[in-house]
């Protein structure tokens, strides 16, 4: 140890007489490290105690700061993380809103089906009459938890007990988070099944031991996010006969030919749009089982998005013929010239206006993957 210290002292004097000050700092640093190794002292402590190596201390401090700042993403990375496309791509959703009679009042019940690579869930929320608060009940349907696909939960809605029964053990899916057959989800209030989803109706009534509702719940609208390259499909019921229709949107937006789009219902092409680059927004009325359906589309993002795969096409399907100017004038005259005939929320609380609130609308968000 003494020989090593003597050798380092001679080396330090020799370097200091011939080299600039920076070499003196490097030699001092080398000596301190060697002392630390010999005496088994933490080298970091030696660095902190060395007053002649300010430049090296600054480098260590800057690295520590960079490591702490790395936990917070820079603005560009944060923007990419918050991109709704990335979040939506990771999770597909189907939202259905029903008007249901619960505890003596008509309320909106929102059923949300979610699915991603790791989990699948079902959420049911009921609107409150007292405020904008929503009473929620979430059910996790993890694929490796077989028992979670059948269960029972309760929650309160404005002081009234609401029960949820579900059985999804044999449910079949067709690429959507919402099952299509062989399942049931029942919402029970006051020993009455106020909302029943699925085709296992007999099993649901047997398990809940409750009577059917005097007035069935009505679906107000459905919103679905679909992902694909060229084809996007969904299902919807346009009439009170409970007949479900298959809807498929196909597109050809790449290649040497002009972009085109096809919209078919139940396997029949009802809308064919050529030169889509000029007709990326539009509407058309078609007939489905002699029922007029208004179809609106907006696929601007498919064609002109600056970043491929970051935009979605929006499609709206609404039963009924489009209103004309004469229809609007007739409605205004029946109201006595007033702009509002009644409260916009009256259909929530009155059973008499239930038939007026049975209009349905489908919103399809088609996310094109590149």
XYZ file of N, CA and C in Angstrom, residues 222-224 282-284 293-299 313-319 360-366:
81
model
N -77.308 2.972 -30.000
C -76.184 2.054 -29.859
C -74.964 2.689 -30.505
N -73.839 2.593 -29.824
C -72.586 3.158 -30.330
C -71.510 2.084 -30.252
N -70.849 1.856 -31.374
C -69.853 0.782 -31.432
C -68.612 1.257 -32.162
N -71.932 12.328 -46.857
C -73.208 12.277 -47.559
C -74.256 11.544 -46.759
N -75.420 11.429 -47.347
C -76.522 10.702 -46.711
C -77.443 10.153 -47.788
N -78.134 9.098 -47.442
C -79.051 8.436 -48.371
C -80.076 7.653 -47.557
N -84.706 3.757 -43.784
C -83.560 3.935 -42.895
C -82.690 5.047 -43.474
N -82.445 6.076 -42.683
C -81.544 7.140 -43.102
C -80.107 6.745 -42.761
N -79.231 6.866 -43.739
C -77.826 6.502 -43.567
C -76.972 7.743 -43.818
N -76.143 8.089 -42.863
C -75.207 9.208 -42.979
C -73.786 8.651 -42.849
N -72.852 9.247 -43.590
C -71.461 8.803 -43.489
C -70.514 9.990 -43.591
N -69.380 9.832 -42.947
C -68.293 10.809 -42.978
C -66.982 10.037 -42.871
N -66.289 9.889 -43.991
C -65.042 9.115 -44.034
C -63.878 10.001 -44.473
N -63.979 6.518 -39.602
C -65.163 6.891 -40.354
C -66.390 6.773 -39.471
N -67.301 7.710 -39.609
C -68.512 7.726 -38.795
C -69.714 7.415 -39.672
N -70.524 6.445 -39.217
C -71.743 6.057 -39.924
C -72.904 6.121 -38.938
N -74.006 6.716 -39.371
C -75.204 6.853 -38.543
C -76.371 6.220 -39.284
N -77.075 5.341 -38.603
C -78.258 4.677 -39.156
C -79.452 5.048 -38.276
N -80.438 5.693 -38.896
C -81.598 6.166 -38.143
C -82.875 5.740 -38.855
N -83.740 4.965 -38.196
C -85.004 4.558 -38.829
C -85.925 5.755 -39.038
N -84.728 5.046 -32.415
C -83.437 4.376 -32.267
C -82.446 4.985 -33.239
N -81.179 4.983 -32.851
C -80.120 5.489 -33.716
C -78.853 4.676 -33.451
N -78.172 4.308 -34.528
C -76.933 3.536 -34.445
C -75.772 4.407 -34.895
N -74.729 4.472 -34.068
C -73.499 5.198 -34.389
C -72.378 4.171 -34.528
N -71.807 4.104 -35.705
C -70.730 3.158 -35.987
C -69.450 3.936 -36.268
N -68.437 3.715 -35.428
C -67.122 4.325 -35.606
C -66.200 3.262 -36.197
N -65.824 3.454 -37.443
C -65.012 2.476 -38.170
C -63.566 2.968 -38.214
